[in-house]
Coordinates of C-alpha atoms and ligand atoms in Angstrom, one line a residue:
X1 CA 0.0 0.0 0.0
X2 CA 1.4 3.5 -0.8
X3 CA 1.2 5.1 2.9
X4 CA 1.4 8.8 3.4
X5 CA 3.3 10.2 6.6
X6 CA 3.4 13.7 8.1
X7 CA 5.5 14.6 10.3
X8 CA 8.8 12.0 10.9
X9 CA 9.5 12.6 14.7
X10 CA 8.9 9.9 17.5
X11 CA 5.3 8.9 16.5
X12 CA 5.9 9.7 12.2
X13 CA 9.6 7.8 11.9
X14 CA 8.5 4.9 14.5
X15 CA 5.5 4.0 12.3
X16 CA 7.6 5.1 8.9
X17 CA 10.2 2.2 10.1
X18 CA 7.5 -0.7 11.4
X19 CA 5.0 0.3 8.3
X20 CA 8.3 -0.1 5.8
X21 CA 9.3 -3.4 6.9
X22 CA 6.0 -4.5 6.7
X23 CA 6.7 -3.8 2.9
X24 CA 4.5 -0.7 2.3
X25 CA 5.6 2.2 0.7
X26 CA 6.5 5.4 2.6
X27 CA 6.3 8.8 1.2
X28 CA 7.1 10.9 4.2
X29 CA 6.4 14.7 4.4
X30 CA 8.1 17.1 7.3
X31 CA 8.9 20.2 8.1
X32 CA 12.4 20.4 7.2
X33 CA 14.1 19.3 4.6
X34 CA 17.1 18.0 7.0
X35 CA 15.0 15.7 8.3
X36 CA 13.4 14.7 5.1
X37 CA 16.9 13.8 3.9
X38 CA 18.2 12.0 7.1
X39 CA 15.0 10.2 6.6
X40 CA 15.7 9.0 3.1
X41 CA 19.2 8.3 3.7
X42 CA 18.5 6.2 6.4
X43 CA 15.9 4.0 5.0
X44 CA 13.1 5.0 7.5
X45 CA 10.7 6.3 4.2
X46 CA 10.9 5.6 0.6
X47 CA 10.7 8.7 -0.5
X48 CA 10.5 12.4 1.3
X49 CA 9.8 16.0 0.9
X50 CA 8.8 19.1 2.6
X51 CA 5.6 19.6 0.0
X52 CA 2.3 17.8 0.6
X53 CA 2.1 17.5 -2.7
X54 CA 4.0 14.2 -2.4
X55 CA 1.1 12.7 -1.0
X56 CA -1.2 12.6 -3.9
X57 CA -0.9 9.1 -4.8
X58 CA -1.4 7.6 -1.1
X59 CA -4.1 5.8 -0.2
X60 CA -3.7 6.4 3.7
X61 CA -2.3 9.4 5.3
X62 CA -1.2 9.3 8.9
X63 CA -0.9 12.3 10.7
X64 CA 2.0 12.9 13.0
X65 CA 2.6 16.6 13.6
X66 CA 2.3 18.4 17.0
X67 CA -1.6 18.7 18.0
X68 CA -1.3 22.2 17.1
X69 CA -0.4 21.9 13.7
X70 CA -2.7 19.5 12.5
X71 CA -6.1 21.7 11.3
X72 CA -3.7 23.9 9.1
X73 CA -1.8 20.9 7.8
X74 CA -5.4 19.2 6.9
X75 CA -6.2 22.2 5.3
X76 CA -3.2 22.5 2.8
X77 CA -3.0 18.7 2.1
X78 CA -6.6 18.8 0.9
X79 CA -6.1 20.1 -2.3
X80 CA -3.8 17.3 -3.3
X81 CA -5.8 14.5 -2.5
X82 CA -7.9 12.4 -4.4
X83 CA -11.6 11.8 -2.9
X84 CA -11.1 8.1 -2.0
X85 CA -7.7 8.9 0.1
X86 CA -8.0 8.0 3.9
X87 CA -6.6 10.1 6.4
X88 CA -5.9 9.1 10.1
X89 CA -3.9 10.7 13.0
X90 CA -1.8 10.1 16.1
X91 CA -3.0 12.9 18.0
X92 CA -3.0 12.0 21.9
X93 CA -6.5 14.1 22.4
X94 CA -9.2 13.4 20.1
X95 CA -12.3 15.6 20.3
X96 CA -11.3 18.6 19.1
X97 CA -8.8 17.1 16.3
X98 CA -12.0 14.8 14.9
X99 CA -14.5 17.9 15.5
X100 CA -11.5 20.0 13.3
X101 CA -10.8 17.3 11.2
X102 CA -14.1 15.3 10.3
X103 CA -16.1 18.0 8.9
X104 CA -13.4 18.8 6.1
X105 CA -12.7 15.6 5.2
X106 CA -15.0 12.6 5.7
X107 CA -12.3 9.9 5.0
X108 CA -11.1 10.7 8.3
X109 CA -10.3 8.2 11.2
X110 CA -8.9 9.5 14.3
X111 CA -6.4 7.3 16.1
X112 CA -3.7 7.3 18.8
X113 CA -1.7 4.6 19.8
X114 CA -0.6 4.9 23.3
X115 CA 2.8 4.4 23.2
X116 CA 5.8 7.2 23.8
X117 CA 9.3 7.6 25.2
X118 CA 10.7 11.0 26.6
X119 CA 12.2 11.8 23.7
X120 CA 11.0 13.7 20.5
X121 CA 12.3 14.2 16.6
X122 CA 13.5 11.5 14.3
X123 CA 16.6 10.4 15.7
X124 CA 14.1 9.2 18.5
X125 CA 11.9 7.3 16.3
X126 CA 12.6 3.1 16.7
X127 CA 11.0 -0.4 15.2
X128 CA 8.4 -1.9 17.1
X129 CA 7.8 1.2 19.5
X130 CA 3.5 0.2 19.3
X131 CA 4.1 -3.4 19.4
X132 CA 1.9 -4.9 22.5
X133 CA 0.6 -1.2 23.2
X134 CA -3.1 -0.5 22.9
X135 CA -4.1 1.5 19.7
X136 CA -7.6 3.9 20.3
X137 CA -9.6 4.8 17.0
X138 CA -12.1 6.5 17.3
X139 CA -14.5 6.6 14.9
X140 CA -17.8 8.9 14.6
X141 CA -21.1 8.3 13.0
X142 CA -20.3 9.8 10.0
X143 CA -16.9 7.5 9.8
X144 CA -17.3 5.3 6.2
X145 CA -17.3 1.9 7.4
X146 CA -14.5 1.2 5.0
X147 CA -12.2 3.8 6.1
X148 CA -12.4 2.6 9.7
X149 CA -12.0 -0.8 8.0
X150 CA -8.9 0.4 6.3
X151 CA -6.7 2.0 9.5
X152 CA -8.2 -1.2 11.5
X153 CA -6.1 -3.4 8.6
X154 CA -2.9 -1.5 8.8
X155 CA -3.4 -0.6 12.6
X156 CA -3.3 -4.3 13.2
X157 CA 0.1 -5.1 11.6
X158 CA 1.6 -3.2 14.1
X159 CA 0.2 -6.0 16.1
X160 CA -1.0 -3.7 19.3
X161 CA -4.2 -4.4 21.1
X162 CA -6.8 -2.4 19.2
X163 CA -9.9 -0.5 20.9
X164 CA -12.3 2.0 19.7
X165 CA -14.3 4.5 21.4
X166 CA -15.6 7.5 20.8
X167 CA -13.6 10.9 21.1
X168 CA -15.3 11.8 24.4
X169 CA -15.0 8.7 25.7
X170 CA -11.2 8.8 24.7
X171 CA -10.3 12.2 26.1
X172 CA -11.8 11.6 29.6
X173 CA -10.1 8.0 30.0
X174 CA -7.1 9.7 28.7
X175 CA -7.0 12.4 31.3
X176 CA -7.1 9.8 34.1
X177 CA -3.8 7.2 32.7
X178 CA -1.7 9.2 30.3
X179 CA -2.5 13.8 31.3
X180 CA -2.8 13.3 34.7
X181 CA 0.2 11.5 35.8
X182 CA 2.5 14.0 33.2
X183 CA 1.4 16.4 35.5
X184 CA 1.8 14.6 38.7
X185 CA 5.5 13.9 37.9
X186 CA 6.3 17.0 36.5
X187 CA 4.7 18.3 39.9
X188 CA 6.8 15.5 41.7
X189 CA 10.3 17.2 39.9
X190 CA 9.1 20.1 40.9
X191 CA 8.9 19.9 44.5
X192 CA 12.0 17.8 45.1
X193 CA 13.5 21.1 43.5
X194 CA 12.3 22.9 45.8
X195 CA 14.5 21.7 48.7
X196 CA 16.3 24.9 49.9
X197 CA 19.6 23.2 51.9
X198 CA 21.7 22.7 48.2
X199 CA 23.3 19.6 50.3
X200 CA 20.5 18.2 50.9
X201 CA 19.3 18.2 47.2
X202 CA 22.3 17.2 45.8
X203 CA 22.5 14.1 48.0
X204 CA 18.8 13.7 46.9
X205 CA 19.9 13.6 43.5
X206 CA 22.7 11.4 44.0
X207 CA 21.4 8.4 45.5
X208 CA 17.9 8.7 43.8
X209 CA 17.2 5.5 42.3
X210 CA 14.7 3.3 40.0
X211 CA 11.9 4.3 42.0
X212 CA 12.2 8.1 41.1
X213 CA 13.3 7.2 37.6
X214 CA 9.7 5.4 37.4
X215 CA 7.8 8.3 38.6
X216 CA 9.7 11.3 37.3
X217 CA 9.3 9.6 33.6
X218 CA 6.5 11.2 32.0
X219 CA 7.4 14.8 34.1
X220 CA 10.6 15.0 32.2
X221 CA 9.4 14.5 28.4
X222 CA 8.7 16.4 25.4
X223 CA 7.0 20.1 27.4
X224 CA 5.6 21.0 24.1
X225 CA 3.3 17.2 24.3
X226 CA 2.8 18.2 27.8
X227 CA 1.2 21.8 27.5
X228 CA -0.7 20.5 24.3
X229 CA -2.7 17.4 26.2
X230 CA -3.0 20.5 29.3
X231 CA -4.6 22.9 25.8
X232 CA -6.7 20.5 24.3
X233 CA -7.8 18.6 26.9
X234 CA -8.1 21.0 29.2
X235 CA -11.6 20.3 30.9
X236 CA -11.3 16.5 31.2
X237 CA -7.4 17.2 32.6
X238 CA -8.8 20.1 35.4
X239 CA -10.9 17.1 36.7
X240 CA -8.9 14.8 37.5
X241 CA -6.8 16.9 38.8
X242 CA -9.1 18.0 41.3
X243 CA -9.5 14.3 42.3
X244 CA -5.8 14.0 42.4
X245 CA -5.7 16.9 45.0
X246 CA -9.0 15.1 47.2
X247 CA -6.2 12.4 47.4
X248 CA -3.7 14.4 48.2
X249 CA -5.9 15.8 51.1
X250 CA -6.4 12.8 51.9
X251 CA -3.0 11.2 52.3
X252 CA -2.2 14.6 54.2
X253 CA -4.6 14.3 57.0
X254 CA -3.9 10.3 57.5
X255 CA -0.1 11.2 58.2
X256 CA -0.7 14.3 60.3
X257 CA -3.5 12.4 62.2
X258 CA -0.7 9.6 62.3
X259 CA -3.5 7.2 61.8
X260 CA -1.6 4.5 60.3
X261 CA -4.2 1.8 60.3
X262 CA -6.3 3.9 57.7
X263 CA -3.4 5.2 55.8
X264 CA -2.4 0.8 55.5
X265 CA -5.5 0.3 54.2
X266 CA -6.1 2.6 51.8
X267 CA -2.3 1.7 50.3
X268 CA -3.5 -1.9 50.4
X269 CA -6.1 -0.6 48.1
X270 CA -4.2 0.9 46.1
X271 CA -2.0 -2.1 45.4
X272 CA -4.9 -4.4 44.0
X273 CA -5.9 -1.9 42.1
X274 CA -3.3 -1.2 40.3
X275 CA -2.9 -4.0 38.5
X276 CA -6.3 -3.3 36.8
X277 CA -4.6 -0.7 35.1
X278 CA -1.8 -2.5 33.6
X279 CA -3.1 -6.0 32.6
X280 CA -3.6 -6.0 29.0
Ligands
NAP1 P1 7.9 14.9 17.5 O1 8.8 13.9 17.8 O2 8.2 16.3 17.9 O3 7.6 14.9 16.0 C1 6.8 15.7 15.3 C2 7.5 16.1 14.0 O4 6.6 16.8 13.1 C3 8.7 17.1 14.3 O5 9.8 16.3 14.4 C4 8.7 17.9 13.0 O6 9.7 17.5 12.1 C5 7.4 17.6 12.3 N1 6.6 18.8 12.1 C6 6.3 19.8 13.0 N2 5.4 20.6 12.5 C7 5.2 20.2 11.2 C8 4.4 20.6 10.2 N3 3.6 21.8 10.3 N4 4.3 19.9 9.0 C9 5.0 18.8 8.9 N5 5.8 18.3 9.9 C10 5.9 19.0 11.0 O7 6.4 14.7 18.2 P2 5.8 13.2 18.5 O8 6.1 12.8 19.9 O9 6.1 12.3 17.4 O10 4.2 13.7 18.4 C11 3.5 13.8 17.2 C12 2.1 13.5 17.5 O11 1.9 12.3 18.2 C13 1.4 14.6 18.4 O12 0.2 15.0 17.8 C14 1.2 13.9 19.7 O13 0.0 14.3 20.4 C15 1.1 12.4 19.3 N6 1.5 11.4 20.3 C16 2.7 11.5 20.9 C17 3.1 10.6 21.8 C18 4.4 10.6 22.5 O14 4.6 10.0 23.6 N7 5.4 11.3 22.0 C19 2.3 9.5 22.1 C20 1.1 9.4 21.4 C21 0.7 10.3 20.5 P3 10.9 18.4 11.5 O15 10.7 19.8 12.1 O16 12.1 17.8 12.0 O17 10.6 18.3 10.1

């Protein structure tokens, strides 16, 4: 299948690479022409450019820019494509990309396949990065049947575990497991920072361990993915963090109340549940 893909940083070059060897053919469109010709020259596309006009003859177009440069790059690919061409996304919020999206182009699919690192760009991007993650689409009622058919195919190939919901649906579960804890454990960074004896902090740093590395992860990635989940997903993001404070509260007043037999049980809790979260 001839496979259109803009943007080649993390998400754009990882699926470039994985939908290459798969033995599709990549014609890959970014930003700068650097990148387009690292890209070429190092196999991750077939062919690049800077011009959306390169994507005239794909069937599917996935695409891979920042959130906030995806409605204006919609808007100039249009013009090149032909009427049966099927564009998806990565974007990781979905109502108001499909809301942007779907009315200007029905062919549209909105996906995101939850998978990351802390890094960003093309040198970044890696085989097999969505292998064993889940995959969201999110299809809406006016989603042709064979579209969704379509990105469900190549989606598949990738072999992640697939689920579709709707974009409201998405954003709110989203808040809760992937734009909540961003901001927790940039919030968590933060506050270790804030330790005024320089000794002190520096020892902190020193011997910090696997356990900080675990829960500082997320807090130390890509800030411009960061403030665009906090933009576009603002609502949905304010509430949990509201719960996330309750909890907060919460642990506060078991400590300074000492009661240790409540704060036991509610960490027993909170170690069957989490499981529920990570089984796939
Ligand atoms: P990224 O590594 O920064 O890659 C985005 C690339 O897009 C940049 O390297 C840039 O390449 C190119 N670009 C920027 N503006 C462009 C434009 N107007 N036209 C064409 N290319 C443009 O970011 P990413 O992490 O791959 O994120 C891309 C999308 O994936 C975002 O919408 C994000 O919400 C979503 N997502 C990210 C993650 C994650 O963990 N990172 C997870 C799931 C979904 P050059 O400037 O080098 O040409």
């Amino acid at each position: 299948m001839k496979i259109g893909i803009v943007g080649l940083g993390l998400m754009g070059g990882s699926l470039a690479l994985d939908l290459r060897a798969l033995g599709h053919e990549i014609l890959g469109v970014s930003r700068q022409s650097a990148t387009c010709e690292q890209a070429i020259a190092q196999g991750v596309v077939t062919t690049a450019s800077t011009e959306l006009s390169l994507l005239a003859e794909a069937e599917v177009i996935f695409l891979c820019t920042p959130l906030a440069a995806l409605t204006a790059t919609v808007e100039q690919l249009l013009p090149h494509l032909k009427p049966e061409t099927i564009l998806t996304d990565v974007g990781s919020v979905k109502v108001p990309v499909v809301e942007a999206i779907a009315p200007r182009w029905q062919n549209f699919v909105g996906g995101h396949p939850m998978a990351g690192t802390d890094k960003s760009g093309l040198a970044a991007a890696s085989r097999h990065l969505f292998a064993g993650r889940p995959y969201v689409l999110t299809p809406i009622e006016t989603t042709p049947e064979s579209a969704l058919q379509t990105v469900t195919t190549i989606v598949r190939q990738l072999n992640v575990f697939l689920h579709i919901s709707s974009p409201q649906d998405h954003d709110r579960a989203v808040a809760w497991i992937s734009h909540l804890p961003v901001m927790v454990s940039a919030g968590l960074i933060a506050a270790c920072g804030q330790e005024p004896d320089a000794q002190i902090l520096k020892l902190a740093q020193s011997i910090a361990s696997s356990g900080f590395r675990d829960t500082s992860r997320v807090g130390g990635g890509n800030p411009e993915l960061g403030v665009m989940m906090a933009r576009y997903n603002r609502a949905e993001l304010l509430r949990t963090l509201v719960a996330y404070r309750q909890q907060l509260d919460e642990l506060m007043a078991l400590i300074e109340q000492q009661d240790w037999e409540t704060l036991e049980q509610y960490l027993q809790r909170t170690q069957q549940d989490r499981p529920d979260f990570l089984s796939k």
